Amino acid sequence: MKYSILLSLALILIMSINVRAQDSLIYKPNKINSFKWVPLPAVGSNPANGWMFGLAPSATWYMGNPLDTKMSNLVGNFLYTTKQQWIFSSRSNVFLDKNSLILVGDWRYFITSQPTFGLGSGAPNELGEDPNLPGVFQGEQQMDFSLIRFYETVLKRVGTSNFYLGMGYHFDLHSKIENFIDEKTPPTLEFAHDYYNRTLGFDTDRYILSGITLNAVLENRDVAVSPYEKNFALVSYKINPTILGSDQNSSTILLDYRHYFNLSQIRKRHLIALWGLGNFLVSGNLPYMNLPSIGWDMFGRSGRAYAQGRFRGESMVYSEAEYRFPLQKNKETFGGTVFVNAASFSSRTVNEKLFETINPGYGVGFRVMINKQNRTTITADYGWGQKGNSGFYLNVNETF
């Protein structure tokens, strides 16, 4: 493990040197609408995907005068992983002139796999029979699946405030779902995914969630990809009617709040960042893979110390605190972080209530800022959780 971390840090330095060399080739049409594109070669890592290789192009630009218009950004991923997965995604935040509108996009196409462990915060690592569900597995069960995701939201600014209201459309298609333990061990019990879907009337190999969102956003952050100050809040009510293609009617509510406290007005990179996230099923039923789950936020950053999808349930509450600091006296190139987080899930299926079990995590990180003006940053983190869970994470831009 120590050799992979050393290799990762070396790759970070190499990538930062390459990006600095490419900076002179970046297209800069003028000061107002300056478009900066970085064709960054991607080397990433997390427990769910293993090592990832490919391209992670990022772009920043202004749709108006930088004095009264926030910076727009887009991050893409075209990746192949050591677990034989293909990951294609595009995630964007576009601020129109004078921040009159915000366009938020999350488009994905995955041919992928990940383990699932059953429902609730108490799901163990070890494979066995669920004591609450005789005849059903709990513990690590592998899943192969494909995902097509299209989320797009339009938010309208209210007057001259930093408050926005808007609507969006979301579509998720999970297909080609296959559960297995390993190639040599035949299943003797029913898989948790199949039991849940079958019991609630969903298919076990393909399902759709499609609907609209009603959104309220407070956007006070100075730079969304790496904030130094102020706060961000989101309330998103999601309605999933069968008339728009969902397999069953349902609704959920997502609450997201982030706050950044400066510890020095001279070095604003020296700060404490707080994040609170809640995702709750309000009505109806969701297919298994659409249930609130760790690591399935927009940028897949929640739950460092645990693999994506490690915990899942009808309701989820997550919190994180991170201390960020520069590592150089007069420069911003290198930085560090320490963080703690905690998550809890509820599940009617296994009769577990919210906060009955809490899964904590903690860790440390290293930062390389490759573009000071736009605060584009390479991040490397290692997190530790309960019951032997841990993971290394190599990404672009701050976690939140």
mmCIF file of C-alpha atoms in Angstrom:
data_model
loop_
_atom_site.group_PDB
_atom_site.id
_atom_site.type_symbol
_atom_site.label_atom_id
_atom_site.label_comp_id
_atom_site.label_asym_id
_atom_site.label_seq_id
_atom_site.Cartn_x
_atom_site.Cartn_y
_atom_site.Cartn_z
ATOM 1 C CA MET A 1 0.000 0.000 0.000
ATOM 2 C CA LYS A 2 2.760 2.475 0.817
ATOM 3 C CA TYR A 3 4.266 1.995 -2.663
ATOM 4 C CA SER A 4 0.924 2.797 -4.362
ATOM 5 C CA ILE A 5 0.644 5.993 -2.340
ATOM 6 C CA LEU A 6 4.202 7.018 -3.251
ATOM 7 C CA LEU A 7 3.440 6.268 -6.896
ATOM 8 C CA SER A 8 0.301 8.391 -6.669
ATOM 9 C CA LEU A 9 2.130 11.368 -5.220
ATOM 10 C CA ALA A 10 4.715 11.085 -7.990
ATOM 11 C CA LEU A 11 1.925 11.029 -10.576
ATOM 12 C CA ILE A 12 0.398 14.152 -8.995
ATOM 13 C CA LEU A 13 3.675 16.031 -9.376
ATOM 14 C CA ILE A 14 4.086 14.828 -12.973
ATOM 15 C CA MET A 15 0.532 15.871 -13.859
ATOM 16 C CA SER A 16 0.997 19.292 -12.266
ATOM 17 C CA ILE A 17 4.181 19.838 -14.300
ATOM 18 C CA ASN A 18 2.384 18.745 -17.491
ATOM 19 C CA VAL A 19 -0.545 21.081 -16.844
ATOM 20 C CA ARG A 20 1.795 24.021 -16.206
ATOM 21 C CA ALA A 21 3.525 23.254 -19.505
ATOM 22 C CA GLN A 22 0.165 23.134 -21.289
ATOM 23 C CA ASP A 23 -1.038 26.414 -19.782
ATOM 24 C CA SER A 24 0.606 28.467 -22.516
ATOM 25 C CA LEU A 25 -1.480 26.514 -25.063
ATOM 26 C CA ILE A 26 -4.794 27.265 -23.364
ATOM 27 C CA TYR A 27 -7.149 29.328 -25.481
ATOM 28 C CA LYS A 28 -7.756 32.798 -23.978
ATOM 29 C CA PRO A 29 -9.958 34.876 -26.309
ATOM 30 C CA ASN A 30 -10.330 37.886 -24.000
ATOM 31 C CA LYS A 31 -10.442 38.856 -20.354
ATOM 32 C CA ILE A 32 -14.241 38.860 -20.086
ATOM 33 C CA ASN A 33 -15.127 35.506 -21.666
ATOM 34 C CA SER A 34 -11.796 33.818 -21.044
ATOM 35 C CA PHE A 35 -12.125 30.103 -21.752
ATOM 36 C CA LYS A 36 -9.552 27.809 -20.198
ATOM 37 C CA TRP A 37 -9.412 24.168 -21.098
ATOM 38 C CA VAL A 38 -7.061 21.631 -19.541
ATOM 39 C CA PRO A 39 -6.880 18.227 -21.333
ATOM 40 C CA LEU A 40 -5.677 16.544 -18.161
ATOM 41 C CA PRO A 41 -4.568 12.912 -18.397
ATOM 42 C CA ALA A 42 -6.468 11.094 -15.672
ATOM 43 C CA VAL A 43 -5.036 8.815 -13.041
ATOM 44 C CA GLY A 44 -7.457 8.246 -10.170
ATOM 45 C CA SER A 45 -8.254 5.759 -7.466
ATOM 46 C CA ASN A 46 -11.040 4.797 -5.073
ATOM 47 C CA PRO A 47 -12.183 1.539 -3.468
ATOM 48 C CA ALA A 48 -15.176 0.989 -5.793
ATOM 49 C CA ASN A 49 -13.290 1.432 -9.073
ATOM 50 C CA GLY A 50 -9.678 0.598 -8.234
ATOM 51 C CA TRP A 51 -7.187 2.516 -10.364
ATOM 52 C CA MET A 52 -8.660 4.617 -13.177
ATOM 53 C CA PHE A 53 -6.832 5.718 -16.327
ATOM 54 C CA GLY A 54 -7.906 7.918 -19.213
ATOM 55 C CA LEU A 55 -8.762 11.579 -19.711
ATOM 56 C CA ALA A 56 -10.364 14.051 -17.310
ATOM 57 C CA PRO A 57 -10.717 17.271 -19.308
ATOM 58 C CA SER A 58 -11.822 20.311 -17.342
ATOM 59 C CA ALA A 59 -12.898 23.749 -18.499
ATOM 60 C CA THR A 60 -13.588 27.088 -16.817
ATOM 61 C CA TRP A 61 -14.982 30.236 -18.389
ATOM 62 C CA TYR A 62 -17.102 33.331 -17.756
ATOM 63 C CA MET A 63 -20.489 33.953 -19.390
ATOM 64 C CA GLY A 64 -20.270 37.620 -18.410
ATOM 65 C CA ASN A 65 -18.073 40.174 -16.684
ATOM 66 C CA PRO A 66 -16.028 38.450 -13.940
ATOM 67 C CA LEU A 67 -16.832 41.367 -11.641
ATOM 68 C CA ASP A 68 -20.508 40.339 -11.423
ATOM 69 C CA THR A 69 -20.579 36.807 -12.923
ATOM 70 C CA LYS A 70 -19.312 33.654 -11.244
ATOM 71 C CA MET A 71 -16.966 31.284 -13.019
ATOM 72 C CA SER A 72 -18.582 28.408 -14.944
ATOM 73 C CA ASN A 73 -16.957 24.987 -14.882
ATOM 74 C CA LEU A 74 -17.218 21.575 -16.507
ATOM 75 C CA VAL A 75 -15.419 18.362 -15.588
ATOM 76 C CA GLY A 76 -15.454 15.304 -17.837
ATOM 77 C CA ASN A 77 -14.259 11.739 -17.335
ATOM 78 C CA PHE A 78 -13.364 9.154 -19.968
ATOM 79 C CA LEU A 79 -11.919 6.323 -17.916
ATOM 80 C CA TYR A 80 -11.098 2.618 -17.876
ATOM 81 C CA THR A 81 -10.405 0.963 -14.531
ATOM 82 C CA THR A 82 -8.403 -1.943 -13.212
ATOM 83 C CA LYS A 83 -11.767 -3.581 -12.369
ATOM 84 C CA GLN A 84 -12.626 -3.620 -16.111
ATOM 85 C CA GLN A 85 -15.130 -0.767 -15.870
ATOM 86 C CA TRP A 86 -15.861 2.011 -18.365
ATOM 87 C CA ILE A 87 -16.820 5.405 -16.923
ATOM 88 C CA PHE A 88 -17.961 8.321 -19.047
ATOM 89 C CA SER A 89 -19.364 11.426 -17.371
ATOM 90 C CA SER A 90 -19.825 15.162 -17.703
ATOM 91 C CA ARG A 91 -20.725 17.393 -14.749
ATOM 92 C CA SER A 92 -21.173 21.132 -15.076
ATOM 93 C CA ASN A 93 -22.172 24.352 -13.313
ATOM 94 C CA VAL A 94 -22.819 27.190 -15.778
ATOM 95 C CA PHE A 95 -23.481 30.755 -14.539
ATOM 96 C CA LEU A 96 -25.061 33.039 -17.135
ATOM 97 C CA ASP A 97 -24.419 36.795 -17.345
ATOM 98 C CA LYS A 98 -24.769 38.493 -13.935
ATOM 99 C CA ASN A 99 -25.583 35.057 -12.481
ATOM 100 C CA SER A 100 -29.148 35.424 -13.779
ATOM 101 C CA LEU A 101 -29.422 31.669 -14.383
ATOM 102 C CA ILE A 102 -27.500 28.593 -13.244
ATOM 103 C CA LEU A 103 -27.486 25.457 -15.385
ATOM 104 C CA VAL A 104 -26.471 22.293 -13.519
ATOM 105 C CA GLY A 105 -25.757 19.125 -15.498
ATOM 106 C CA ASP A 106 -24.871 15.552 -14.506
ATOM 107 C CA TRP A 107 -24.613 13.120 -17.450
ATOM 108 C CA ARG A 108 -23.189 9.620 -17.076
ATOM 109 C CA TYR A 109 -22.756 6.348 -18.922
ATOM 110 C CA PHE A 110 -21.238 3.535 -16.858
ATOM 111 C CA ILE A 111 -20.465 -0.068 -17.694
ATOM 112 C CA THR A 112 -19.397 -0.916 -14.223
ATOM 113 C CA SER A 113 -19.540 -3.035 -11.101
ATOM 114 C CA GLN A 114 -19.463 -2.585 -7.377
ATOM 115 C CA PRO A 115 -20.184 -4.619 -4.266
ATOM 116 C CA THR A 116 -23.396 -4.203 -2.322
ATOM 117 C CA PHE A 117 -23.696 -5.277 1.309
ATOM 118 C CA GLY A 118 -27.411 -5.144 2.028
ATOM 119 C CA LEU A 119 -29.445 -2.346 3.577
ATOM 120 C CA GLY A 120 -28.889 -0.137 6.615
ATOM 121 C CA SER A 121 -25.829 1.085 8.492
ATOM 122 C CA GLY A 122 -25.352 -2.257 10.209
ATOM 123 C CA ALA A 123 -24.674 -4.313 7.066
ATOM 124 C CA PRO A 124 -21.430 -6.246 7.727
ATOM 125 C CA ASN A 125 -18.452 -6.857 5.460
ATOM 126 C CA GLU A 126 -18.547 -10.629 5.822
ATOM 127 C CA LEU A 127 -20.925 -12.631 3.631
ATOM 128 C CA GLY A 128 -23.603 -14.557 5.476
ATOM 129 C CA GLU A 129 -27.319 -14.935 6.094
ATOM 130 C CA ASP A 130 -29.170 -11.807 7.213
ATOM 131 C CA PRO A 131 -30.653 -12.550 10.695
ATOM 132 C CA ASN A 132 -33.512 -10.148 9.939
ATOM 133 C CA LEU A 133 -34.259 -11.764 6.557
ATOM 134 C CA PRO A 134 -33.881 -15.563 6.629
ATOM 135 C CA GLY A 135 -32.839 -16.903 3.249
ATOM 136 C CA VAL A 136 -31.249 -13.603 2.146
ATOM 137 C CA PHE A 137 -27.570 -12.660 1.918
ATOM 138 C CA GLN A 138 -25.958 -9.823 3.838
ATOM 139 C CA GLY A 139 -22.333 -8.765 3.489
ATOM 140 C CA GLU A 140 -20.286 -8.302 0.330
ATOM 141 C CA GLN A 141 -22.147 -9.280 -2.853
ATOM 142 C CA GLN A 142 -20.801 -8.259 -6.256
ATOM 143 C CA MET A 143 -22.936 -6.574 -8.907
ATOM 144 C CA ASP A 144 -22.325 -5.858 -12.587
ATOM 145 C CA PHE A 145 -24.581 -3.226 -14.179
ATOM 146 C CA SER A 146 -24.882 -0.436 -16.723
ATOM 147 C CA LEU A 147 -26.116 3.052 -15.872
ATOM 148 C CA ILE A 148 -27.402 5.830 -18.123
ATOM 149 C CA ARG A 149 -27.988 9.075 -16.206
ATOM 150 C CA PHE A 150 -29.243 12.415 -17.501
ATOM 151 C CA TYR A 151 -29.825 15.183 -14.947
ATOM 152 C CA GLU A 152 -30.265 18.818 -16.000
ATOM 153 C CA THR A 153 -31.517 21.672 -13.806
ATOM 154 C CA VAL A 154 -32.276 25.333 -14.566
ATOM 155 C CA LEU A 155 -32.192 27.780 -11.640
ATOM 156 C CA LYS A 156 -33.439 31.381 -11.846
ATOM 157 C CA ARG A 157 -31.944 34.084 -9.658
ATOM 158 C CA VAL A 158 -34.388 35.855 -7.324
ATOM 159 C CA GLY A 159 -33.817 39.593 -7.769
ATOM 160 C CA THR A 160 -30.239 40.559 -6.974
ATOM 161 C CA SER A 161 -29.855 38.000 -4.188
ATOM 162 C CA ASN A 162 -27.785 34.817 -4.205
ATOM 163 C CA PHE A 163 -30.993 32.779 -3.873
ATOM 164 C CA TYR A 164 -32.273 30.694 -6.809
ATOM 165 C CA LEU A 165 -35.433 28.754 -7.611
ATOM 166 C CA GLY A 166 -35.807 26.297 -10.463
ATOM 167 C CA MET A 167 -36.826 22.974 -11.947
ATOM 168 C CA GLY A 168 -34.980 20.042 -13.393
ATOM 169 C CA TYR A 169 -35.418 16.726 -15.128
ATOM 170 C CA HIS A 170 -33.714 13.514 -14.040
ATOM 171 C CA PHE A 171 -33.468 10.103 -15.671
ATOM 172 C CA ASP A 172 -31.726 6.946 -14.437
ATOM 173 C CA LEU A 173 -31.696 3.640 -16.292
ATOM 174 C CA HIS A 174 -30.042 0.698 -14.556
ATOM 175 C CA SER A 175 -29.771 -2.359 -16.789
ATOM 176 C CA LYS A 176 -27.871 -5.602 -17.353
ATOM 177 C CA ILE A 177 -27.779 -6.139 -13.584
ATOM 178 C CA GLU A 178 -26.112 -9.350 -12.496
ATOM 179 C CA ASN A 179 -25.436 -10.401 -8.910
ATOM 180 C CA PHE A 180 -22.748 -12.908 -8.000
ATOM 181 C CA ILE A 181 -20.403 -13.925 -5.183
ATOM 182 C CA ASP A 182 -17.552 -15.326 -7.215
ATOM 183 C CA GLU A 183 -17.268 -17.619 -10.205
ATOM 184 C CA LYS A 184 -16.550 -20.723 -8.117
ATOM 185 C CA THR A 185 -19.183 -20.333 -5.365
ATOM 186 C CA PRO A 186 -22.833 -20.950 -6.294
ATOM 187 C CA PRO A 187 -25.301 -18.771 -4.354
ATOM 188 C CA THR A 188 -27.172 -20.627 -1.627
ATOM 189 C CA LEU A 189 -29.279 -17.634 -0.533
ATOM 190 C CA GLU A 190 -31.121 -14.841 -2.346
ATOM 191 C CA PHE A 191 -29.148 -11.700 -3.097
ATOM 192 C CA ALA A 192 -30.130 -8.604 -1.099
ATOM 193 C CA HIS A 193 -30.727 -6.584 -4.290
ATOM 194 C CA ASP A 194 -33.003 -9.226 -5.802
ATOM 195 C CA TYR A 195 -34.954 -9.805 -2.587
ATOM 196 C CA TYR A 196 -35.635 -6.081 -2.108
ATOM 197 C CA ASN A 197 -36.720 -5.482 -5.721
ATOM 198 C CA ARG A 198 -38.814 -8.652 -5.965
ATOM 199 C CA THR A 199 -40.608 -7.917 -2.681
ATOM 200 C CA LEU A 200 -41.560 -4.384 -3.796
ATOM 201 C CA GLY A 201 -42.503 -5.314 -7.359
ATOM 202 C CA PHE A 202 -39.441 -4.073 -9.298
ATOM 203 C CA ASP A 203 -37.555 -6.030 -11.953
ATOM 204 C CA THR A 204 -34.234 -7.444 -10.814
ATOM 205 C CA ASP A 205 -32.299 -6.808 -14.042
ATOM 206 C CA ARG A 206 -33.594 -3.422 -15.348
ATOM 207 C CA TYR A 207 -35.446 -0.405 -13.953
ATOM 208 C CA ILE A 208 -36.040 3.299 -14.647
ATOM 209 C CA LEU A 209 -36.406 6.322 -12.394
ATOM 210 C CA SER A 210 -37.613 9.401 -14.271
ATOM 211 C CA GLY A 211 -39.132 12.651 -13.061
ATOM 212 C CA ILE A 212 -38.813 16.310 -12.180
ATOM 213 C CA THR A 213 -37.171 18.219 -9.354
ATOM 214 C CA LEU A 214 -38.261 21.417 -7.605
ATOM 215 C CA ASN A 215 -35.159 23.193 -6.334
ATOM 216 C CA ALA A 216 -34.136 26.051 -4.063
ATOM 217 C CA VAL A 217 -30.448 27.030 -3.915
ATOM 218 C CA LEU A 218 -28.393 29.530 -1.946
ATOM 219 C CA GLU A 219 -25.064 30.024 -3.748
ATOM 220 C CA ASN A 220 -22.639 32.195 -1.774
ATOM 221 C CA ARG A 221 -19.373 30.365 -2.521
ATOM 222 C CA ASP A 222 -16.633 32.405 -4.155
ATOM 223 C CA VAL A 223 -15.391 29.540 -6.404
ATOM 224 C CA ALA A 224 -17.532 26.402 -6.516
ATOM 225 C CA VAL A 225 -14.718 23.899 -7.232
ATOM 226 C CA SER A 226 -12.572 25.073 -4.298
ATOM 227 C CA PRO A 227 -14.353 27.539 -1.992
ATOM 228 C CA TYR A 228 -12.509 29.678 0.512
ATOM 229 C CA GLU A 229 -15.495 31.341 2.179
ATOM 230 C CA LYS A 230 -19.243 31.656 2.782
ATOM 231 C CA ASN A 231 -21.781 28.889 2.143
ATOM 232 C CA PHE A 232 -23.996 26.824 -0.150
ATOM 233 C CA ALA A 233 -27.447 25.325 0.479
ATOM 234 C CA LEU A 234 -29.736 23.130 -1.630
ATOM 235 C CA VAL A 235 -33.264 21.807 -1.125
ATOM 236 C CA SER A 236 -34.373 19.476 -3.925
ATOM 237 C CA TYR A 237 -37.752 17.733 -3.988
ATOM 238 C CA LYS A 238 -37.790 14.940 -6.557
ATOM 239 C CA ILE A 239 -41.053 13.578 -7.996
ATOM 240 C CA ASN A 240 -40.890 10.265 -9.895
ATOM 241 C CA PRO A 241 -44.266 9.570 -11.586
ATOM 242 C CA THR A 242 -44.954 6.554 -13.769
ATOM 243 C CA ILE A 243 -46.351 8.931 -16.420
ATOM 244 C CA LEU A 244 -42.736 10.114 -17.022
ATOM 245 C CA GLY A 245 -41.380 6.588 -17.250
ATOM 246 C CA SER A 246 -40.636 5.552 -13.654
ATOM 247 C CA ASP A 247 -41.438 1.947 -12.801
ATOM 248 C CA GLN A 248 -43.365 3.115 -9.712
ATOM 249 C CA ASN A 249 -44.527 6.441 -8.276
ATOM 250 C CA SER A 250 -42.261 7.873 -5.576
ATOM 251 C CA SER A 251 -40.793 11.096 -4.214
ATOM 252 C CA THR A 252 -37.658 12.051 -2.286
ATOM 253 C CA ILE A 253 -36.137 15.154 -0.732
ATOM 254 C CA LEU A 254 -32.446 16.060 -0.746
ATOM 255 C CA LEU A 255 -30.928 18.570 1.702
ATOM 256 C CA ASP A 256 -27.349 19.772 1.199
ATOM 257 C CA TYR A 257 -25.546 22.462 3.210
ATOM 258 C CA ARG A 258 -21.858 23.505 3.143
ATOM 259 C CA HIS A 259 -20.094 26.248 5.108
ATOM 260 C CA TYR A 260 -16.527 27.552 4.968
ATOM 261 C CA PHE A 261 -14.918 29.341 7.927
ATOM 262 C CA ASN A 262 -11.725 31.307 7.260
ATOM 263 C CA LEU A 263 -9.062 30.997 9.940
ATOM 264 C CA SER A 264 -6.915 33.711 8.364
ATOM 265 C CA GLN A 265 -7.923 36.694 6.233
ATOM 266 C CA ILE A 266 -4.389 36.811 4.802
ATOM 267 C CA ARG A 267 -4.271 33.116 3.822
ATOM 268 C CA LYS A 268 -7.881 32.240 2.997
ATOM 269 C CA ARG A 269 -6.832 28.734 2.039
ATOM 270 C CA HIS A 270 -6.431 28.185 5.780
ATOM 271 C CA LEU A 271 -10.018 27.205 6.695
ATOM 272 C CA ILE A 272 -12.498 24.765 8.210
ATOM 273 C CA ALA A 273 -15.125 23.329 5.842
ATOM 274 C CA LEU A 274 -18.370 21.700 7.040
ATOM 275 C CA TRP A 275 -20.794 19.586 5.028
ATOM 276 C CA GLY A 276 -24.211 18.225 5.954
ATOM 277 C CA LEU A 277 -26.239 15.998 3.619
ATOM 278 C CA GLY A 278 -29.644 14.375 4.020
ATOM 279 C CA ASN A 279 -31.531 12.255 1.491
ATOM 280 C CA PHE A 280 -34.963 10.889 2.407
ATOM 281 C CA LEU A 281 -37.647 8.777 0.752
ATOM 282 C CA VAL A 282 -40.906 10.722 1.187
ATOM 283 C CA SER A 283 -43.446 8.509 -0.585
ATOM 284 C CA GLY A 284 -43.664 5.302 -2.596
ATOM 285 C CA ASN A 285 -40.768 2.942 -3.247
ATOM 286 C CA LEU A 286 -37.425 3.281 -5.028
ATOM 287 C CA PRO A 287 -35.525 0.565 -6.908
ATOM 288 C CA TYR A 288 -32.558 -0.772 -4.967
ATOM 289 C CA MET A 289 -29.789 1.136 -6.783
ATOM 290 C CA ASN A 290 -31.723 4.420 -6.566
ATOM 291 C CA LEU A 291 -31.964 4.301 -2.777
ATOM 292 C CA PRO A 292 -29.867 6.930 -0.933
ATOM 293 C CA SER A 293 -26.332 5.566 -0.730
ATOM 294 C CA ILE A 294 -22.846 6.599 0.344
ATOM 295 C CA GLY A 295 -20.677 7.946 -2.462
ATOM 296 C CA TRP A 296 -23.544 8.581 -4.893
ATOM 297 C CA ASP A 297 -23.680 12.372 -4.538
ATOM 298 C CA MET A 298 -23.115 14.386 -7.733
ATOM 299 C CA PHE A 299 -19.315 14.165 -7.666
ATOM 300 C CA GLY A 300 -19.092 10.902 -5.704
ATOM 301 C CA ARG A 301 -17.193 12.448 -2.799
ATOM 302 C CA SER A 302 -19.165 11.495 0.326
ATOM 303 C CA GLY A 303 -17.943 8.750 2.631
ATOM 304 C CA ARG A 304 -14.172 8.825 2.269
ATOM 305 C CA ALA A 305 -13.014 5.655 4.095
ATOM 306 C CA TYR A 306 -15.788 3.555 2.509
ATOM 307 C CA ALA A 307 -16.437 2.258 -1.007
ATOM 308 C CA GLN A 308 -19.208 3.800 -3.084
ATOM 309 C CA GLY A 309 -22.452 1.983 -2.277
ATOM 310 C CA ARG A 310 -21.095 0.515 0.972
ATOM 311 C CA PHE A 311 -24.203 1.686 2.878
ATOM 312 C CA ARG A 312 -27.713 2.134 1.498
ATOM 313 C CA GLY A 313 -31.248 2.704 2.803
ATOM 314 C CA GLU A 314 -34.503 4.627 2.475
ATOM 315 C CA SER A 315 -33.073 7.530 4.497
ATOM 316 C CA MET A 316 -29.527 8.843 4.793
ATOM 317 C CA VAL A 317 -27.834 11.484 6.948
ATOM 318 C CA TYR A 318 -24.188 12.387 6.350
ATOM 319 C CA SER A 319 -21.856 14.973 7.882
ATOM 320 C CA GLU A 320 -18.218 15.899 7.361
ATOM 321 C CA ALA A 321 -15.705 18.374 8.752
ATOM 322 C CA GLU A 322 -12.398 19.165 7.074
ATOM 323 C CA TYR A 323 -9.454 21.320 8.131
ATOM 324 C CA ARG A 324 -7.602 22.709 5.075
ATOM 325 C CA PHE A 325 -4.240 24.455 5.244
ATOM 326 C CA PRO A 326 -1.351 25.578 3.011
ATOM 327 C CA LEU A 327 1.981 23.790 3.312
ATOM 328 C CA GLN A 328 4.124 26.689 2.072
ATOM 329 C CA LYS A 329 4.735 30.007 3.767
ATOM 330 C CA ASN A 330 4.222 32.285 0.775
ATOM 331 C CA LYS A 331 2.872 30.025 -1.981
ATOM 332 C CA GLU A 332 -0.406 28.206 -2.617
ATOM 333 C CA THR A 333 0.879 25.264 -4.665
ATOM 334 C CA PHE A 334 0.908 22.621 -1.923
ATOM 335 C CA GLY A 335 -1.665 22.105 0.792
ATOM 336 C CA GLY A 336 -2.936 19.526 3.223
ATOM 337 C CA THR A 337 -6.117 18.461 4.952
ATOM 338 C CA VAL A 338 -7.431 16.316 7.775
ATOM 339 C CA PHE A 339 -11.064 15.229 7.859
ATOM 340 C CA VAL A 340 -13.698 13.332 9.843
ATOM 341 C CA ASN A 341 -17.103 12.145 8.676
ATOM 342 C CA ALA A 342 -20.073 10.081 9.811
ATOM 343 C CA ALA A 343 -23.102 8.509 8.120
ATOM 344 C CA SER A 344 -26.286 6.783 9.193
ATOM 345 C CA PHE A 345 -28.962 4.946 7.184
ATOM 346 C CA SER A 346 -32.412 3.615 7.916
ATOM 347 C CA SER A 347 -34.144 0.665 6.291
ATOM 348 C CA ARG A 348 -37.713 -0.573 6.669
ATOM 349 C CA THR A 349 -36.660 -3.847 5.067
ATOM 350 C CA VAL A 350 -34.314 -4.796 7.923
ATOM 351 C CA ASN A 351 -36.144 -2.714 10.588
ATOM 352 C CA GLU A 352 -33.256 -0.325 11.215
ATOM 353 C CA LYS A 353 -33.962 3.245 12.312
ATOM 354 C CA LEU A 354 -31.948 6.332 11.433
ATOM 355 C CA PHE A 355 -29.066 6.987 13.892
ATOM 356 C CA GLU A 356 -29.417 3.478 15.346
ATOM 357 C CA THR A 357 -25.955 2.787 13.916
ATOM 358 C CA ILE A 358 -23.403 5.427 12.882
ATOM 359 C CA ASN A 359 -20.424 4.719 10.654
ATOM 360 C CA PRO A 360 -17.533 7.162 11.204
ATOM 361 C CA GLY A 361 -14.505 7.805 9.039
ATOM 362 C CA TYR A 362 -11.383 9.932 9.224
ATOM 363 C CA GLY A 363 -8.306 10.628 7.157
ATOM 364 C CA VAL A 364 -5.608 12.911 5.786
ATOM 365 C CA GLY A 365 -4.963 14.458 2.396
ATOM 366 C CA PHE A 366 -2.427 16.191 0.181
ATOM 367 C CA ARG A 367 -3.207 18.955 -2.349
ATOM 368 C CA VAL A 368 -1.460 20.328 -5.449
ATOM 369 C CA MET A 369 -3.011 23.481 -6.921
ATOM 370 C CA ILE A 370 -2.234 23.378 -10.639
ATOM 371 C CA ASN A 371 -4.081 26.591 -11.560
ATOM 372 C CA LYS A 372 -4.148 29.332 -8.926
ATOM 373 C CA GLN A 373 -6.553 31.637 -10.762
ATOM 374 C CA ASN A 374 -9.239 28.948 -11.166
ATOM 375 C CA ARG A 375 -8.118 26.942 -8.086
ATOM 376 C CA THR A 376 -7.975 23.690 -10.040
ATOM 377 C CA THR A 377 -6.491 21.220 -7.568
ATOM 378 C CA ILE A 378 -5.290 17.620 -7.605
ATOM 379 C CA THR A 379 -6.360 15.904 -4.373
ATOM 380 C CA ALA A 380 -4.992 12.720 -2.793
ATOM 381 C CA ASP A 381 -6.681 11.380 0.364
ATOM 382 C CA TYR A 382 -6.491 8.290 2.503
ATOM 383 C CA GLY A 383 -9.414 7.455 4.789
ATOM 384 C CA TRP A 384 -10.014 4.882 7.496
ATOM 385 C CA GLY A 385 -13.406 3.598 8.645
ATOM 386 C CA GLN A 386 -14.830 0.910 10.900
ATOM 387 C CA LYS A 387 -14.361 -2.862 10.586
ATOM 388 C CA GLY A 388 -11.309 -2.685 8.359
ATOM 389 C CA ASN A 389 -12.800 -0.366 5.757
ATOM 390 C CA SER A 390 -10.324 2.066 4.218
ATOM 391 C CA GLY A 391 -9.526 3.604 0.878
ATOM 392 C CA PHE A 392 -7.237 5.797 -1.215
ATOM 393 C CA TYR A 393 -8.819 8.589 -3.283
ATOM 394 C CA LEU A 394 -7.146 10.522 -6.097
ATOM 395 C CA ASN A 395 -9.344 13.214 -7.707
ATOM 396 C CA VAL A 396 -9.532 16.674 -9.276
ATOM 397 C CA ASN A 397 -10.813 19.611 -7.158
ATOM 398 C CA GLU A 398 -11.726 19.738 -3.498
ATOM 399 C CA THR A 399 -14.035 17.117 -2.020
ATOM 400 C CA PHE A 400 -16.752 19.697 -1.261
#
